[in-house]
Structure formats: C-alpha cells, structure tokens
N, CA and C of each residue as an Amber inpcrd file, in Angstrom:
protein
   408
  -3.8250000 -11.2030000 -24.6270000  -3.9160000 -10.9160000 -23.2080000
  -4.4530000  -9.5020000 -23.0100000  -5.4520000  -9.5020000 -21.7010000
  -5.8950000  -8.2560000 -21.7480000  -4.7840000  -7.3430000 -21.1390000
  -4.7350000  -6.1460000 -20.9870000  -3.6830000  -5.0710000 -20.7170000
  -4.6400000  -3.8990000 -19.8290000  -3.9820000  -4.1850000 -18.6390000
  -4.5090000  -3.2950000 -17.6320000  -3.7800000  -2.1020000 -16.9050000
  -4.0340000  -1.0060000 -16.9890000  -3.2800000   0.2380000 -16.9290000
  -3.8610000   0.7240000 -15.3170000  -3.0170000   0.9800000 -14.4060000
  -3.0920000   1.2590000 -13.1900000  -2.6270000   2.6710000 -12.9080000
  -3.6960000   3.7650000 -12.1560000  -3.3150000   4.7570000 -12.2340000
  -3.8810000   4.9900000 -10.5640000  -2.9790000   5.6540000  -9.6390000
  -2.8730000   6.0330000  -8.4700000  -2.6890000   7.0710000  -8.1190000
  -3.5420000   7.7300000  -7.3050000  -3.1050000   8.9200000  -6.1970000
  -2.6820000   8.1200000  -5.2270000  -1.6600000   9.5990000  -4.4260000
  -2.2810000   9.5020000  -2.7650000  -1.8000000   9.7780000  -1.9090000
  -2.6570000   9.6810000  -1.4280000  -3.0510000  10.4610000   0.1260000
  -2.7050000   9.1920000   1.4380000  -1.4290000  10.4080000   1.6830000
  -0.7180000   9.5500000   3.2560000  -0.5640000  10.5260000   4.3350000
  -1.3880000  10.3130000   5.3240000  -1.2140000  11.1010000   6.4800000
   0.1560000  10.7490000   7.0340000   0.4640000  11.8800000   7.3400000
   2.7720000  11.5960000   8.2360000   2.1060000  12.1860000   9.2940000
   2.7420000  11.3970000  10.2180000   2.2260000  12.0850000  12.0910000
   4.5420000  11.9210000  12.0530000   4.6180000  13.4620000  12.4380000
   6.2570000  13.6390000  12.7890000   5.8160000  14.0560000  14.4330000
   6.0740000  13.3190000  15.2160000   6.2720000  14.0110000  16.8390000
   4.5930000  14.7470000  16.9290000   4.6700000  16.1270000  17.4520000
   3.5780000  16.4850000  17.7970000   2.6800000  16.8950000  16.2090000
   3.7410000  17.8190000  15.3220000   2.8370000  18.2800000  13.8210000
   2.8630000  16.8570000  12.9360000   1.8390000  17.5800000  12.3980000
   0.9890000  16.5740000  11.3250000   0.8790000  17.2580000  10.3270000
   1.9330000  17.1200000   9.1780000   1.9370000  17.3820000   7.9290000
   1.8830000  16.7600000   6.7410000   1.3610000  17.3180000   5.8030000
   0.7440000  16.3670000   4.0880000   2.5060000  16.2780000   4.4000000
   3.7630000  15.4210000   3.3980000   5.1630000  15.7940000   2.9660000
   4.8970000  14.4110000   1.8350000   5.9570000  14.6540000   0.9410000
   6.7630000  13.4160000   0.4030000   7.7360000  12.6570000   0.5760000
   7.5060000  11.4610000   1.7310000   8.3370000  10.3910000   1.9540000
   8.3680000   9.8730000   1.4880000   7.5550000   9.0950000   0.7150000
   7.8740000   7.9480000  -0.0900000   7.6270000   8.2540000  -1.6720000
   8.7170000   7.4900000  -1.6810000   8.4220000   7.6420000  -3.3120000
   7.5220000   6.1060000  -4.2310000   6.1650000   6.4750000  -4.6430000
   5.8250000   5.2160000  -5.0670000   5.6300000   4.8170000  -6.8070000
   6.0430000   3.3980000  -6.7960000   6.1350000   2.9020000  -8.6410000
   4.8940000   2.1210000  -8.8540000   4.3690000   1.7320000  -9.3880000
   3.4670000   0.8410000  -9.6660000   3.4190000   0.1680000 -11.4510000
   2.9800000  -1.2860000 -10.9270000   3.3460000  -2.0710000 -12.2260000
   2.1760000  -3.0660000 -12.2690000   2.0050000  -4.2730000 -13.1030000
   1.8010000  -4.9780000 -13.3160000   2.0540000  -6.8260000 -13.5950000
   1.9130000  -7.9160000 -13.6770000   2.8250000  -8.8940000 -14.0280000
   1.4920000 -10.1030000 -14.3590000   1.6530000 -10.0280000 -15.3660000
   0.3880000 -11.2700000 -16.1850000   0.8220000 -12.2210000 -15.4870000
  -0.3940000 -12.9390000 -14.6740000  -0.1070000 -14.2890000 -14.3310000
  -0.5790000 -15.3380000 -15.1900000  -2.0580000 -15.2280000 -15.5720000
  -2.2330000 -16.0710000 -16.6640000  -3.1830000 -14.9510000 -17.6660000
  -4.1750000 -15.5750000 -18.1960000  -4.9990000 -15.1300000 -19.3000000
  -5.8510000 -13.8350000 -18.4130000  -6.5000000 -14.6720000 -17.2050000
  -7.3820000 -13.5250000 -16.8220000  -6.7750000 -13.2460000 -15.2300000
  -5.4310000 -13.4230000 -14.9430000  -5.0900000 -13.2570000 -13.7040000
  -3.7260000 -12.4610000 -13.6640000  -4.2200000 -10.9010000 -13.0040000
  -2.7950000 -10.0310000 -13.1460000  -2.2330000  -9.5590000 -11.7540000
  -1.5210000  -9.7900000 -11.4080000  -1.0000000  -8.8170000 -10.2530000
  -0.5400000  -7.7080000 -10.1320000  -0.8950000  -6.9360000  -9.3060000
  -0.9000000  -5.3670000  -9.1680000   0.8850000  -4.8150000  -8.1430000
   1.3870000  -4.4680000  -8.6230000   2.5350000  -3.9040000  -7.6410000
   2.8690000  -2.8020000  -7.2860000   2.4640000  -2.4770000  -6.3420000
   2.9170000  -1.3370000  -5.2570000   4.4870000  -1.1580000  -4.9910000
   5.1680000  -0.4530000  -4.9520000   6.4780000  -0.4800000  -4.7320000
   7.0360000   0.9850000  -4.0090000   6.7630000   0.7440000  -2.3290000
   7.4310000   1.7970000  -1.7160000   8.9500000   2.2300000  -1.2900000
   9.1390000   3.5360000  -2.1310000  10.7440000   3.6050000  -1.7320000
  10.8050000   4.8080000  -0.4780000  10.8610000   4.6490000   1.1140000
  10.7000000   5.9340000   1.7990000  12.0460000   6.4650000   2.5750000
  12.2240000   7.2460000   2.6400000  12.7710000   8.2020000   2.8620000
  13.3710000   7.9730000   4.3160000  15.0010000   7.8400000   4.3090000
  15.6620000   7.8120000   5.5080000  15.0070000   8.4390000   6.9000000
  14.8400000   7.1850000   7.9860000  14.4110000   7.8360000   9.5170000
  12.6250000   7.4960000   9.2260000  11.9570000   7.2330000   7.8520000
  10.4910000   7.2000000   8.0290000  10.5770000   5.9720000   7.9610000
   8.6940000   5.5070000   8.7270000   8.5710000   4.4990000   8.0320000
   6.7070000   4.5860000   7.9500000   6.4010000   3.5250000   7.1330000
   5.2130000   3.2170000   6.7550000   4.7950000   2.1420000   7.4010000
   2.9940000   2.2910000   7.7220000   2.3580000   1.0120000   8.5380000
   2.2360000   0.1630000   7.3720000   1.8680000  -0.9930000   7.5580000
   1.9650000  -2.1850000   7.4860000   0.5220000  -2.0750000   6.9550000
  -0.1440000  -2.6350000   6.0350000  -1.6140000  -2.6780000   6.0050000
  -2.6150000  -3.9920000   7.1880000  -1.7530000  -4.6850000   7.4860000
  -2.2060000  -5.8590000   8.7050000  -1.5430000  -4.9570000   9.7480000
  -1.4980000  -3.8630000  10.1930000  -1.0810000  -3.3000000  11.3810000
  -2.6010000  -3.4280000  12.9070000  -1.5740000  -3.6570000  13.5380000
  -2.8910000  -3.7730000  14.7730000  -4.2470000  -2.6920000  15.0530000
  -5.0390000  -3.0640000  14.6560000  -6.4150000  -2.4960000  15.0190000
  -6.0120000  -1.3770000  15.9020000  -6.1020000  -0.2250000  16.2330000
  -6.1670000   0.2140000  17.2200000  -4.8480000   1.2810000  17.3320000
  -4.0580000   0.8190000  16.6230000  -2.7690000   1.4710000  16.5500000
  -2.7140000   2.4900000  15.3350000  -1.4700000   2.3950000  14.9490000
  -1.1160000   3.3460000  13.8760000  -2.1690000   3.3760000  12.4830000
  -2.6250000   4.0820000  11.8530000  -3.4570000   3.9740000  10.6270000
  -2.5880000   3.5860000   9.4140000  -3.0260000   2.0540000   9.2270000
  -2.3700000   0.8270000   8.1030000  -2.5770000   1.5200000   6.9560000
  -1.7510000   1.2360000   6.1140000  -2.1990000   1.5990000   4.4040000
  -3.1240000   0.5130000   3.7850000  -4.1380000   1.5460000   3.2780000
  -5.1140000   0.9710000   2.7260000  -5.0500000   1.4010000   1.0190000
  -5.4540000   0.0980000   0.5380000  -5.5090000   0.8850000  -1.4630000
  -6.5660000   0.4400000  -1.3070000  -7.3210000   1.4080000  -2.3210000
  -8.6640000   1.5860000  -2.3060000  -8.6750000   1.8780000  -4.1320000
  -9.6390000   1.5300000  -4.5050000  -9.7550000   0.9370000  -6.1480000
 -11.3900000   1.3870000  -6.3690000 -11.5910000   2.5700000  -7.0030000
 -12.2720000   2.9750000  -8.2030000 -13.5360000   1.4020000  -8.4760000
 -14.4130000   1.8330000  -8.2150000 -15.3570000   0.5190000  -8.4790000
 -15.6460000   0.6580000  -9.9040000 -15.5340000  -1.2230000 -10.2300000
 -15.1280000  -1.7750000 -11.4310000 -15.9590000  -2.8320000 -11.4050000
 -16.3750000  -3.3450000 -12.7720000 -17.1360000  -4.3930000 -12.8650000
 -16.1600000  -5.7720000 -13.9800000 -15.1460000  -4.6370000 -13.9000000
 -14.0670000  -5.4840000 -14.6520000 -13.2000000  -6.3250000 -14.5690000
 -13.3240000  -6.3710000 -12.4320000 -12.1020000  -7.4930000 -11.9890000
 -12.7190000  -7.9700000 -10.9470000 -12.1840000  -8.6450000  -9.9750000
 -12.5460000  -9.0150000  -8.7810000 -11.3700000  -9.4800000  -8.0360000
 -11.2250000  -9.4000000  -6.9880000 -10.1480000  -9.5760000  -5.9730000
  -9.7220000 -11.0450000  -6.0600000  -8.6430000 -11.9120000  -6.1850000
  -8.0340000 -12.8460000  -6.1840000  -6.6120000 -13.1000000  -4.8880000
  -7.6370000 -13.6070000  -3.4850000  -6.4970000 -13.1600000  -2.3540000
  -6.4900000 -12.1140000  -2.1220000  -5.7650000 -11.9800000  -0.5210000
  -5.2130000 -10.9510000  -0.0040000  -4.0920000 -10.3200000  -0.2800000
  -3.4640000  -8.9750000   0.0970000  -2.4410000  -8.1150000  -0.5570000
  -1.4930000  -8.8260000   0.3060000  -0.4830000  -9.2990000  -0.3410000
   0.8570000  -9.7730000  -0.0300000   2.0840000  -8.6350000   0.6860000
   2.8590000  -8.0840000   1.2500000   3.6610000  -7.8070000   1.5510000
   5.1960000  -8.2050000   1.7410000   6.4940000  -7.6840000   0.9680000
   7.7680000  -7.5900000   1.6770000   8.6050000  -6.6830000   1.5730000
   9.6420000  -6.6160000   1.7810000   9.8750000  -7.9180000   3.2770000
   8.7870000  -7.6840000   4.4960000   9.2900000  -8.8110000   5.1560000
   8.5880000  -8.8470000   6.3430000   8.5940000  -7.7330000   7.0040000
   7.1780000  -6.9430000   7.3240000   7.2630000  -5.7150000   8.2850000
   8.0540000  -5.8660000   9.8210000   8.9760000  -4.4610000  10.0450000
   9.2260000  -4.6840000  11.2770000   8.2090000  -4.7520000  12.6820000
   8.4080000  -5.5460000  13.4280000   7.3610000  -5.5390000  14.7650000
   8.2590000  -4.9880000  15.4700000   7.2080000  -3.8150000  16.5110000
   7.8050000  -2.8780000  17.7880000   6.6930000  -2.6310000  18.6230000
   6.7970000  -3.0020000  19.4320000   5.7410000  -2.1800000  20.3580000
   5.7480000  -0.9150000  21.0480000   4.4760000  -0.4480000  20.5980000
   4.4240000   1.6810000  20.9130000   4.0840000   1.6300000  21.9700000
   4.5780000   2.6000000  22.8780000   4.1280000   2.3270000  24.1240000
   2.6390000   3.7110000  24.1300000   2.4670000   4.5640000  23.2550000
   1.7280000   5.2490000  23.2200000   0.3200000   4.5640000  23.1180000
   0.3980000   3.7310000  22.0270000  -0.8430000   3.0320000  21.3400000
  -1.2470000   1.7070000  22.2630000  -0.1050000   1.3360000  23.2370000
  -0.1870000  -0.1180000  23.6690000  -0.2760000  -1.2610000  22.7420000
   0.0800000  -1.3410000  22.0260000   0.1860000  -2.4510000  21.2430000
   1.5080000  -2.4200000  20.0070000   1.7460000  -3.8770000  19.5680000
   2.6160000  -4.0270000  18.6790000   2.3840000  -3.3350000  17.4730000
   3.2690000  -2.8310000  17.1520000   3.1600000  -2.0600000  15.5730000
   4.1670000  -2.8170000  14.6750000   3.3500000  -3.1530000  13.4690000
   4.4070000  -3.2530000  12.0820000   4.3150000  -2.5100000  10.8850000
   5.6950000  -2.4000000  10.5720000   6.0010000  -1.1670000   9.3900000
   7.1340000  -1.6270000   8.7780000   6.8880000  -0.6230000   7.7150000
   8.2670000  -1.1710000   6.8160000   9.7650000   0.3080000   6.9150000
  10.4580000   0.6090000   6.5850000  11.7840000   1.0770000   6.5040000
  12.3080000   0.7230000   5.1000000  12.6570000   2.0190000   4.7810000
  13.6250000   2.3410000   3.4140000  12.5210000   1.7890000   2.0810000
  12.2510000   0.4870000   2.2690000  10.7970000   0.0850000   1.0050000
  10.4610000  -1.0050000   1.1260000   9.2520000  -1.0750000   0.7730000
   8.3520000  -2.1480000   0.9950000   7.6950000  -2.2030000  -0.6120000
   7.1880000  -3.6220000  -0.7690000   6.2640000  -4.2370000  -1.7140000
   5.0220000  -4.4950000  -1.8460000   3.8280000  -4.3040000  -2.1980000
   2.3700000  -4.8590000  -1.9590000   2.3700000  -5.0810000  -2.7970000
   1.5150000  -6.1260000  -3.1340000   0.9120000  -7.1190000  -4.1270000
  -0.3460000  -7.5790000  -4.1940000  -1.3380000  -7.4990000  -5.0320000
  -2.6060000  -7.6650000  -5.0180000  -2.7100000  -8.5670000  -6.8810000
  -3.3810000  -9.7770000  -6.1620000  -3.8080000 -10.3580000  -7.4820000
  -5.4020000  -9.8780000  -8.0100000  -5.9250000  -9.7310000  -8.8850000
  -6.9510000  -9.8340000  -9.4570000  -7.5190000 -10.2830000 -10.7980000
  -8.5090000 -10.9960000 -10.8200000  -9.1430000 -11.6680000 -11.8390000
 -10.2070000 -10.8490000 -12.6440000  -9.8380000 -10.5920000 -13.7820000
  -9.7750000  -9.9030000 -14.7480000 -11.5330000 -10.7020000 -15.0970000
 -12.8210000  -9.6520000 -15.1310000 -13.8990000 -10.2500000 -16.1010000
 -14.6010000  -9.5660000 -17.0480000 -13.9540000  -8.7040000 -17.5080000
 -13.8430000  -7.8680000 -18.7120000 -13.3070000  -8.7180000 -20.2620000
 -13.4090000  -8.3980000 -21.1180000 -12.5560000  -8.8680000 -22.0970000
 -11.7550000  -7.9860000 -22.9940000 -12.3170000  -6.9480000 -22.7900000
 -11.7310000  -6.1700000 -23.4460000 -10.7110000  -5.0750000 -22.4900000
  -9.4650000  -4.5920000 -22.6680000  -8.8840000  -3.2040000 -21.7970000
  -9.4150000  -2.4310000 -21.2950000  -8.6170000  -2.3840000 -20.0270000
  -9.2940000  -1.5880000 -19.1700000  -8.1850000  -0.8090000 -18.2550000
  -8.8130000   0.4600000 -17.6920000  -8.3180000   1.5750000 -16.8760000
  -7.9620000   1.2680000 -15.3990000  -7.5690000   0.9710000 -14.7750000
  -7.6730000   0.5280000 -12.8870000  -7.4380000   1.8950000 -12.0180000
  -7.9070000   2.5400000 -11.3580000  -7.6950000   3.5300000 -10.8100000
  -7.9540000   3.3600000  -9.5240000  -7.4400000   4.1090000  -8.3070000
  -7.7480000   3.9210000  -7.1030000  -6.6430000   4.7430000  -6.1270000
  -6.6840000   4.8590000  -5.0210000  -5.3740000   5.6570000  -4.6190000
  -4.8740000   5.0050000  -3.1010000  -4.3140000   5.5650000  -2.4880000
  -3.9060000   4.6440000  -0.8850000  -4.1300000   6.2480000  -0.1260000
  -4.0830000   5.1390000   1.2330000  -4.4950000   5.9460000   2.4560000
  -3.2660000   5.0340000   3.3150000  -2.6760000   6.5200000   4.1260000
  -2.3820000   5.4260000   5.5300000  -1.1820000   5.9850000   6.3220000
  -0.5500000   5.9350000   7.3380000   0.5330000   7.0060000   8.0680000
   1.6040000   6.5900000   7.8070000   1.7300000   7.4750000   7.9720000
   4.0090000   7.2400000   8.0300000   4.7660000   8.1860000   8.9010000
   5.7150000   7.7490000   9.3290000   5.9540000   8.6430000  10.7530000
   7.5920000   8.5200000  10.4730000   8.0870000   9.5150000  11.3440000
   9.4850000  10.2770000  11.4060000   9.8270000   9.0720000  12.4940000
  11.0420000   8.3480000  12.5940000  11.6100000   7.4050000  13.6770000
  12.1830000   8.7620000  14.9070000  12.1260000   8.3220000  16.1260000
  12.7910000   9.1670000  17.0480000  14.0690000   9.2530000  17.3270000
C-alpha cells in the first residue's frame, strides 16, 4: 500500500467583535485511513477553544468566510467526493450578514477522500483558510 504523508499550515482569520487578530483557537491533528489500494482519506480534526467557533466549509455564500483546504498541486491524486463534515454544523442566523450561518463548537471533523495515481510515496501538502469568531 502506498503511504501518504500529509503536512499542513494555517492560516485562519478570527474576526473577535470589532479587532481582527492572527490567535490560536483551534488546535488541529491530521491523519490518514487506507480505504483500499489506491483510495485514502484525509482527516482534519478540529479541537477549538471554549466560546469560539469555526465556519462550516458549505457556509452560506455571502456570509462568514468557510474553511477552505487548499492542497499543493499534485499529479499524484485526484479528488474522490466532496469533504465530509461532523457533527452536524450548528445553523444560526446573523443578523449582520442576513443569512443563516453554520459552524462548528468545541470540534469538528473534515474528511476528504482521494484517489491515489502515483505508485510510488508521496508528500501531500497544503494548508486551510477560513474564520473563526469569539461567541457573544
């Protein structure tokens, strides 16, 4: 089986009230889990920080800025599905943004499958983008 090593930055904009500061809310793990020969899933694993929370990457257009992972171009995999999420993000509607917002609280999961067309080991690199905000 091939063996794929995942290495991440990143960069999360925190909007707290009016300042906007870089901080460390979340704390993130990342793993792997062979599904078959050429099919691995990628795991994200957010642990954040009492009173924050993180958008949702399906967060409404228009609203809060979703977390996005973004991946180092590779000729070694290709996307298999969309990124999974749990638990289920909470829904609230902002009255700032006008629209429903979903996010997660205390930690959340992403999951991304990909199909491996390399044969030999390989490096995965890439980092995330996306807000996280102080609860009021």
């Amino acid at each position: 089986m091939k063996k794929i090593l995942i290495i991440f930055s990143l960069i999360l904009l925190v909007a707290s009230n009016i300042n906007a500061q870089i901080e460390k809310h979340i704390k993130w793990t990342y793993s792997t889990k062979q599904i078959s020969d050429d099919v691995t899933e990628l795991i994200f694993k957010a642990t954040i920080d009492e009173s924050w929370h993180l958008y949702s990457p399906y967060n409404t257009p228009g609203g809060a800025r979703p977390l996005e992972i973004f991946y180092n171009d590779s000729n070694k995999f290709v996307f298999s599905g969309k990124i999974t999420e749990t638990p289920k993000p909470t829904e609230v509607y902002d009255e700032i943004f006008e629209k429903t917002e979903s996010f997660f609280a205390k930690e959340a999961t992403f999951k991304q499958k990909i199909k491996t067309t390399s044969e030999t080991d390989f490096v995965l690199t890439g980092y995330l983008e996306g807000q996280i905000c102080l609860e009021d």
